[in-house]
XYZ file of C-alpha atoms in Angstrom:
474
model
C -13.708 148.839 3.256
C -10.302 148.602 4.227
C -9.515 146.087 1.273
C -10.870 148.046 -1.082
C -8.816 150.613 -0.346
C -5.739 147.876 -0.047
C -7.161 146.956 -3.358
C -7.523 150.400 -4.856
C -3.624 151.241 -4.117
C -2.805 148.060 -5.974
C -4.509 149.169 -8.619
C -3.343 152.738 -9.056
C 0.820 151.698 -9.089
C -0.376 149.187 -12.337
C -2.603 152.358 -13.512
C 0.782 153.893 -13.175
C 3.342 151.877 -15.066
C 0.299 152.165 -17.902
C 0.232 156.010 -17.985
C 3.751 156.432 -17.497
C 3.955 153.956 -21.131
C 1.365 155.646 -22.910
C 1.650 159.435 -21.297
C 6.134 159.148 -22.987
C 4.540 157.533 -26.114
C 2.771 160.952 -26.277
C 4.936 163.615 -25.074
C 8.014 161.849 -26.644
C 7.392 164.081 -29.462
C 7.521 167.356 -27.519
C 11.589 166.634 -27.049
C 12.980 164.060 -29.830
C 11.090 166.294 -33.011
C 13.269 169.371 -33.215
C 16.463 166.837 -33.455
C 15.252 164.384 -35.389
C 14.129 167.045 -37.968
C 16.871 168.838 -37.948
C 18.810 165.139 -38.771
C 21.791 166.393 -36.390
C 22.407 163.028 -36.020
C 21.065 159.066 -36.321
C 17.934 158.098 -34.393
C 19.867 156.011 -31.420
C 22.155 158.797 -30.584
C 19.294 161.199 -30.564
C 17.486 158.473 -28.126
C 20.694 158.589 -25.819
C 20.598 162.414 -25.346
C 17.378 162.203 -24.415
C 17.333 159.170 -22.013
C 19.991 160.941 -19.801
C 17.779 164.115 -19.769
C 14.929 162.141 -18.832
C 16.483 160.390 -16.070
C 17.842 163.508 -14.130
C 14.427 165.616 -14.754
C 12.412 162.481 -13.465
C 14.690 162.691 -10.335
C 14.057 166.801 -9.840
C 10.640 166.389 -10.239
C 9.605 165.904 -6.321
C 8.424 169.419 -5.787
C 6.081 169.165 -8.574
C 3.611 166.237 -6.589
C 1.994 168.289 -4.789
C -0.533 169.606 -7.799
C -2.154 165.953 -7.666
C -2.882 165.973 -4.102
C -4.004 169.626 -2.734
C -4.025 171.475 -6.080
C -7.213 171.381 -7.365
C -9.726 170.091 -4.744
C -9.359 170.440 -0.758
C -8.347 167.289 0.767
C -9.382 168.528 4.306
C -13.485 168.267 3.132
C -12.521 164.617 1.496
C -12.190 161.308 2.989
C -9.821 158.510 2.136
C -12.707 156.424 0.902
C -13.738 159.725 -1.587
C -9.810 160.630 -2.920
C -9.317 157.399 -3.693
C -12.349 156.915 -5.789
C -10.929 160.164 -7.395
C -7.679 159.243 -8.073
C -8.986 155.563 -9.904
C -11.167 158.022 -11.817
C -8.695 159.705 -12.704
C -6.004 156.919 -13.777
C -8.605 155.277 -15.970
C -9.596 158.292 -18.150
C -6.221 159.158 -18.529
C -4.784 155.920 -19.929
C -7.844 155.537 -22.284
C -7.919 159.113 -23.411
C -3.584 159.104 -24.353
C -4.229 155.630 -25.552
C -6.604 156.373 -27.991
C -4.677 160.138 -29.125
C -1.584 157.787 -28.905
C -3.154 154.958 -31.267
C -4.440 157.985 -34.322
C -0.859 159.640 -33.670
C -2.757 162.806 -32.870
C -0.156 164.843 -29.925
C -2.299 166.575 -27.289
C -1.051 167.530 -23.271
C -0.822 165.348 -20.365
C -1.231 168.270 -18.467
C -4.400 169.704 -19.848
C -5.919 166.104 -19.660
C -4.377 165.643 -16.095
C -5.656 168.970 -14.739
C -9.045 168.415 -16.199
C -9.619 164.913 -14.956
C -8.748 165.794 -11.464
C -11.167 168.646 -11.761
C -14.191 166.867 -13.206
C -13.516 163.509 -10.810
C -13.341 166.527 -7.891
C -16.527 168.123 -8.805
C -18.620 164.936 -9.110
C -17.634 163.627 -5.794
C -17.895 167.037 -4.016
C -21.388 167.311 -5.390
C -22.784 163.867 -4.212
C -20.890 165.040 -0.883
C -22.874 168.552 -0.758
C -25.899 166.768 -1.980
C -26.104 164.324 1.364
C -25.162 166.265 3.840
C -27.683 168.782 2.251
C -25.088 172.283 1.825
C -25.947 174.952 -0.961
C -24.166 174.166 -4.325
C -22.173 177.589 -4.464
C -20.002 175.478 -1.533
C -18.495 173.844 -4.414
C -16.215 176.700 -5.653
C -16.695 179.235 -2.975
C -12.877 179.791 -1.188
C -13.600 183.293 -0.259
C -15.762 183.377 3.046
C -13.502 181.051 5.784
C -15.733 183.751 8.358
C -18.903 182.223 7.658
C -17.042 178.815 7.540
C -17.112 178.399 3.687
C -13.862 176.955 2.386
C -15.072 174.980 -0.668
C -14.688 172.064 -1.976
C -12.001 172.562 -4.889
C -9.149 174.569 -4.599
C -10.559 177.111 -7.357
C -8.120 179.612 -6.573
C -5.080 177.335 -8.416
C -6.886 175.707 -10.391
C -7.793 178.749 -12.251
C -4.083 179.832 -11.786
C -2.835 176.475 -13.675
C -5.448 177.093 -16.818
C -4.725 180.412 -17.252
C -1.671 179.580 -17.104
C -1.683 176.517 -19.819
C -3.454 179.141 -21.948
C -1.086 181.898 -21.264
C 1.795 179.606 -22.017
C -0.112 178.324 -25.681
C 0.511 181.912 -26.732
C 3.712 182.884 -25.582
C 5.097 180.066 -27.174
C 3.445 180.881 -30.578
C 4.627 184.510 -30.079
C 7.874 183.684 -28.795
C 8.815 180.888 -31.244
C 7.598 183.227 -34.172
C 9.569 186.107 -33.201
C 12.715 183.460 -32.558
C 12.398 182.547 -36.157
C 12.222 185.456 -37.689
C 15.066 187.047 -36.359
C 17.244 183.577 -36.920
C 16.178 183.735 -40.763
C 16.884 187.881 -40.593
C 20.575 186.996 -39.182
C 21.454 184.093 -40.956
C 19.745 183.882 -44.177
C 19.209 180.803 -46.340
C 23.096 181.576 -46.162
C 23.787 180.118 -42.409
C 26.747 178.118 -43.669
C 28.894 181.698 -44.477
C 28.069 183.506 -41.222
C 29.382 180.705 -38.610
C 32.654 182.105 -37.209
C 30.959 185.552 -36.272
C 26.983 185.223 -36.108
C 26.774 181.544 -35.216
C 29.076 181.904 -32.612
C 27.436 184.757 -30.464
C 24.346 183.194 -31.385
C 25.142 179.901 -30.080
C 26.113 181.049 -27.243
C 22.921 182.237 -26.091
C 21.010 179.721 -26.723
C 23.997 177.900 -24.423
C 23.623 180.464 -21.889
C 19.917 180.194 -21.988
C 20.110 176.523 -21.527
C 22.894 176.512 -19.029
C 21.602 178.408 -16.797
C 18.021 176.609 -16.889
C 20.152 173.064 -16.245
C 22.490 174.307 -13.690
C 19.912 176.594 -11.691
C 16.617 174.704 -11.844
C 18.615 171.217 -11.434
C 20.122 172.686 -7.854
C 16.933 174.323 -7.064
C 14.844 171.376 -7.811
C 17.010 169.502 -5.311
C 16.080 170.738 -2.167
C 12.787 172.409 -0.620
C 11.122 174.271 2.318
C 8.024 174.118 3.977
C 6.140 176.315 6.309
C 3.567 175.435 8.775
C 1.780 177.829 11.001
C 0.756 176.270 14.745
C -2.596 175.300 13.808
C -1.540 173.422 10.374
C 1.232 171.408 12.540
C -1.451 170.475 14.924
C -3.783 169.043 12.069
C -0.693 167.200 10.732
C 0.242 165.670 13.942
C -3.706 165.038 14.516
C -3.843 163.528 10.553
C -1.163 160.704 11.643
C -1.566 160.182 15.479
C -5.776 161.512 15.951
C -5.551 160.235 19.726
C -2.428 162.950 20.994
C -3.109 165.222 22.813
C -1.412 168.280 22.336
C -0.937 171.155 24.923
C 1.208 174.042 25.637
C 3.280 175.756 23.245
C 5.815 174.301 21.194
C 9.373 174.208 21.531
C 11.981 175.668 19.431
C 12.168 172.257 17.401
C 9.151 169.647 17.049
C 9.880 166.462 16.364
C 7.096 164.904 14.101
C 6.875 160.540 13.062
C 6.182 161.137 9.350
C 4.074 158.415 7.644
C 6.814 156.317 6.409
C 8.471 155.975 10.041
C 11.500 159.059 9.703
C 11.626 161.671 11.789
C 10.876 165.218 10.480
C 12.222 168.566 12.540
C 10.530 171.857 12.506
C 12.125 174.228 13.153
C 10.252 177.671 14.898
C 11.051 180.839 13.273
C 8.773 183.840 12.640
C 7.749 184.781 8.932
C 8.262 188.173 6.822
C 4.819 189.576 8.262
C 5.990 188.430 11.803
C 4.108 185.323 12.006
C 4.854 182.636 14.384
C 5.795 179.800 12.205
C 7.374 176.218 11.844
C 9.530 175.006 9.553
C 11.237 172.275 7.183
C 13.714 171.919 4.967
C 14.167 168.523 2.498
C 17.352 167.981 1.077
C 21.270 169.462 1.593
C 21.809 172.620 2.693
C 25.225 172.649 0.975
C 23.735 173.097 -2.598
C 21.047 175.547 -1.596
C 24.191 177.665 -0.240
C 25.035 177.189 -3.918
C 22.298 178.314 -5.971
C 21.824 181.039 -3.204
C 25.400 182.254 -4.312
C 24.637 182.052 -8.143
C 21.279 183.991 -7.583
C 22.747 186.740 -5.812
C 25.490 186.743 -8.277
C 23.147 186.140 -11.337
C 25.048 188.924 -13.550
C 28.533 188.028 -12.851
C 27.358 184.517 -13.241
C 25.652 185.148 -16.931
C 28.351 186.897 -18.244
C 30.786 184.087 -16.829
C 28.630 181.402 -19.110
C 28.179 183.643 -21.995
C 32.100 184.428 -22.482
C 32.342 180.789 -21.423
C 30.298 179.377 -24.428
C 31.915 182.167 -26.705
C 35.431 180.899 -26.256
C 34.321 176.868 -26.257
C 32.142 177.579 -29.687
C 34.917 179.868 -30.966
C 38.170 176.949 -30.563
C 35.038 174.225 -31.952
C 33.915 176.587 -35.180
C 38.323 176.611 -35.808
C 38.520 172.562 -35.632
C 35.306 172.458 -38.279
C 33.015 171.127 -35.582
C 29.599 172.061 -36.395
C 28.289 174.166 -33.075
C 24.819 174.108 -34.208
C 24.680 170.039 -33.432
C 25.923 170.949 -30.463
C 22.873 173.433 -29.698
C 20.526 170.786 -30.614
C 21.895 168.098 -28.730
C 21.955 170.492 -25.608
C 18.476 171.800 -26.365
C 17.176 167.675 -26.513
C 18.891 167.251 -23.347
C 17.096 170.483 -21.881
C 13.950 169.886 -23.089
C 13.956 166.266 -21.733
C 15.059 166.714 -18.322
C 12.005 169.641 -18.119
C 9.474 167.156 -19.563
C 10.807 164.797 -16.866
C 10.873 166.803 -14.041
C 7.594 168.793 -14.912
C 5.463 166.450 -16.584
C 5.979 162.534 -14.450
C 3.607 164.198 -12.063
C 0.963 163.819 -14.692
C 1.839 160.243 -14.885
C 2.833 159.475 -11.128
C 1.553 162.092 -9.483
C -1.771 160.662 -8.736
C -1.073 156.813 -8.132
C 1.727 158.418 -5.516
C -1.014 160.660 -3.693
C -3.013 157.230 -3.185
C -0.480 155.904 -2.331
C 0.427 158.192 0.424
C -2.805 158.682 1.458
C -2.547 155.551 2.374
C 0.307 155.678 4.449
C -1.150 158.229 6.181
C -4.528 156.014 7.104
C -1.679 153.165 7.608
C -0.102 155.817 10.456
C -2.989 156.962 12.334
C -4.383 153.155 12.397
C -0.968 151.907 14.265
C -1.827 154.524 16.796
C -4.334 152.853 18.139
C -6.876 155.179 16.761
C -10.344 153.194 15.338
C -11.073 155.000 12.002
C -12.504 153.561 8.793
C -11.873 155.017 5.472
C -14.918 156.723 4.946
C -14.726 158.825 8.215
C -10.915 159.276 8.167
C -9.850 163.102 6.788
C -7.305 163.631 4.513
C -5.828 166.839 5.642
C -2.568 165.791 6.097
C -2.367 165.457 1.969
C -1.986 169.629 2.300
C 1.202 169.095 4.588
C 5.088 168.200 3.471
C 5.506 164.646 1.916
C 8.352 163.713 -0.466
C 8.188 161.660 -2.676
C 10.849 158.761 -2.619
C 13.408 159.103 -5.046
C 13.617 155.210 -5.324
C 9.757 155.818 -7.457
C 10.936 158.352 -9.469
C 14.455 156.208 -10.407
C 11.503 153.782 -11.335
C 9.272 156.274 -12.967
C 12.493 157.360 -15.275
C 13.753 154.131 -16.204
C 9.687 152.848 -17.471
C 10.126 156.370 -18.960
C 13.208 155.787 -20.758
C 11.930 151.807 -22.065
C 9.477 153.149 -23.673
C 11.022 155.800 -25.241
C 12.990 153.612 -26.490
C 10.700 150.995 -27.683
C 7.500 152.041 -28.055
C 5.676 151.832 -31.708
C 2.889 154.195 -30.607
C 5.609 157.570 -29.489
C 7.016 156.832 -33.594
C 3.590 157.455 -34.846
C 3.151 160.723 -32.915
C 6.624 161.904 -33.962
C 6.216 161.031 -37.557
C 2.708 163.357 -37.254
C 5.134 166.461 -35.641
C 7.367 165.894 -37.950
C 5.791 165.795 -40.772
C 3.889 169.705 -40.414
C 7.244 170.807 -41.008
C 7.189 170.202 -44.582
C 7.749 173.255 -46.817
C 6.472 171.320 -50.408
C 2.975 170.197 -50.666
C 1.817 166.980 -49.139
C -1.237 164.981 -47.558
C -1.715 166.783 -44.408
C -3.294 164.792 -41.690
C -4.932 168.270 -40.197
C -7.171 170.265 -42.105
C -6.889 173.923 -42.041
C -9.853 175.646 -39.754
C -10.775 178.671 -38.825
C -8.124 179.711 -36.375
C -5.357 178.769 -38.343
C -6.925 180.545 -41.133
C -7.462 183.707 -38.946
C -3.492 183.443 -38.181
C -2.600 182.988 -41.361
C -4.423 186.321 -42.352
C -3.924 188.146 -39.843
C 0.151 187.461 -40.643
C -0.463 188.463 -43.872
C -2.210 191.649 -42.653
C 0.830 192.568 -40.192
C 2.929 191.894 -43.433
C 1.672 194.291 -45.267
C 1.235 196.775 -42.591
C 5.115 196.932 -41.861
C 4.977 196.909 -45.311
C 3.721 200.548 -45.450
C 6.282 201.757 -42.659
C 9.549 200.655 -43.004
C 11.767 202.365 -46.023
C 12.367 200.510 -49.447
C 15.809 199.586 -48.697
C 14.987 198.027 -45.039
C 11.978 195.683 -46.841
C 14.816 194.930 -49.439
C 17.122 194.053 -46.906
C 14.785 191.717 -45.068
C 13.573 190.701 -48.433
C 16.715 189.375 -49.175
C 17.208 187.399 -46.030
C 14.049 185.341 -46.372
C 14.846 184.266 -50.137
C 15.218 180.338 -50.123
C 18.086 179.016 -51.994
C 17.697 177.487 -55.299
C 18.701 174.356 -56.561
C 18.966 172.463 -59.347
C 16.579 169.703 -60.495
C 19.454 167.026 -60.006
């Protein structure tokens, strides 16, 4: 048993490499279309942008690991011999499923598919577990009676968090980009060129500030981390790693625990906002959490700073005839990269690391002394604090970056983005349905009702702003 879960490790950091390749041929699109539509600049220096965003989000992207190993099922009811048949589950639907999106040049989300093949791997497992040991069914999702000793098998609670939430976020961007658009056309016309030194200038600068402070606060933020452990959750890690100590008496002001990987990890006692007696952990330096402590109590005085920043930088580059709108695109590539980095490479890493830590953990409690096989050893201590080493996400971001770079199959899918943005007739690949018919018409609808309301002169106005410029057959 222990070789096939030797075996099954092995497999999942190959499974890994694979997803990473074909999970950035997909999502490539998500961050390269809006510059490479815009034709700001040529294709390589576009790819450049991008490469540097991609390496500093895959490096601020630690926090986000946990959602693959104690965010949709409970690892505490799960063995090492069941996650791991989970997680190679998992890996193998993914890379076939992106492959074959990939391969048609159809986009779709690595975090939809993720979420949902964790779930449905989770749920088959769980129910061959319930089935044997002979529980009732509703054990599956029940989290709500821990008195009668119910805790469930997946982690329903977040898991319905995270899909509401990928839903929630489908329509605020739709809303959100809509009402972006509008109000761009309504300030700058077909006309853009003529309203630089005033319009594009303040409006540059937001989107700056916006940006700015999204780089510069999430990129401190994602740098450091704390954890919180009551008494009884620091006992089951301790237990998880070294299951023959015995532990007695109370704690001291710091605990010393041996994590997995042979460093020593302090917690530190402190009680909680409701008074709780807890432990706790910080990862990373305490110098740039003093930082973005500062700028978040001094959020205001900071966002004015960057907005009258950005004002004077686009003002002196709008007098030497440097186009600021290139440089809004190249910053929003650079954004938009480093977020698909540091929120999506758990999608594609996330789950080969988990294995892989589980199996440090086994790895742990084995050197011990303790006799445990995979099949009877619990794999609580997947709930508790483990970081993931930077030297796999350096890794994870340069595969990242290769294949940004030279994959055929991320092209395809960018050509398909790229190519709904045409205004003329052409051969669409996707046929209009109902939905998109039912939000064309319902547009159309709101059109008319605003229609009804606003004054002559106002629909004039806006009128005006929305006219396309005309040009001559040559």
């Amino acid at each position: 048993m222990e070789t096939f879960i030797l075996l099954g490790v092995i497999i999942l950091a190959v499974l890994a490499v694979g997803d990473l390749m074909v999970g950035v041929g997909n999502d490539a699109v998500n961050f390269l279309n809006s510059a490479i539509g815009s034709k700001v600049a040529k294709f390589r220096t576009i790819m450049w942008v991008a490469s540097i965003g991609v390496f500093v989000g895959a490096l601020s992207s630690a926090g986000m690991m946990e959602i693959a190993r104690e965010g949709i099922f409970n690892p505490e009811l799960f063995t090492l011999e069941d996650v791991m048949i989970i997680f190679l589950a998992v890996m193998l639907t993914d890379i076939i499923l992106l492959d074959a999106f990939n391969t048609l040049g159809l986009p779709t989300s690595t975090t939809v598919s993720i979420i949902f093949e964790l779930l449905g791997a989770a749920i088959v497992v769980a129910s061959f577990k319930i089935l044997a040991n002979g529980e009732p069914m509703n054990w599956l999702f029940n989290t709500h009676s821990p008195e009668d000793g119910i805790t469930g098998y997946l982690n329903w609670k977040k898991t319905s968090t995270i899909v509401s939430s990928i839903v929630l976020s489908i329509v605020l961007a739709f809303s959100t980009g809509a009402v972006v658009m509008f109000f761009s056309r309504l300030l700058f016309s077909f006309q853009y060129t003529n309203k630089m030194k005033v319009v594009g200038v303040i409006w540059a600068s937001l989107a700056m500030l916006a940006m700015s402070y999204y780089l510069v606060f999430k990129g401190l933020k994602s740098t450091y981390s704390k954890e919180e452990l009551t008494k009884t959750e620091l006992i089951s890690y301790i237990k998880s790693t070294n299951p023959t100590a015995e532990i007695t008496g109370d704690f001291g002001e710091v605990v010393n625990v041996k994590a997995p990987d042979g460093t020593n990890m302090e917690f530190k006692k402190s009680v909680d906002k409701e008074g709780n007696e807890v432990y706790s952990i910080f990862f990373g330096i305490k110098k740039i959490k003093e930082i973005s402590s500062f700028i978040q109590e001094n959020s205001i005085v900071f966002i004015c700073g960057l907005f009258f920043f950005w004002i004077l930088i686009f003002a002196i580059l709008q007098a030497l005839k440097i186009s600021i709108l290139k440089v809004v695109v190249f910053a929003g590539t650079f954004s938009m990269a480093m977020a698909f980095a540091g929120n999506d490479l758990v999608n594609f890493i996330g789950v080969p690391l988990a294995g892989w830590q589980s199996y440090e953990l086994y790895q742990a409690a084995l050197s011990t002394g303790a006799s445990i096989s995979p099949a009877e050893y619990n794999m609580i201590g997947l709930k508790f604090p483990i970081q993931a080493p930077h030297m796999y996400l350096l890794f994870a971001g340069l595969i990242m970056v290769l294949t940004l770079w030279f994959s055929k199959k991320s092209k395809t899918v960018i050509d398909t983005e790229v190519s709904l943005g045409h205004q003329e007739e052409t051969d669409e690949k996707f046929k209009s349905n109902m939905l998109s018919r039912w939000i064309v018409q319902g547009s159309v609808g709101f059109s008319k009702l605003m229609g009804k309301v606003l004054p002559e002169a106002v629909k004039n106005s806006i009128e005006k702003q929305f006219k396309p410029l005309e040009h001559k057959e040559d």
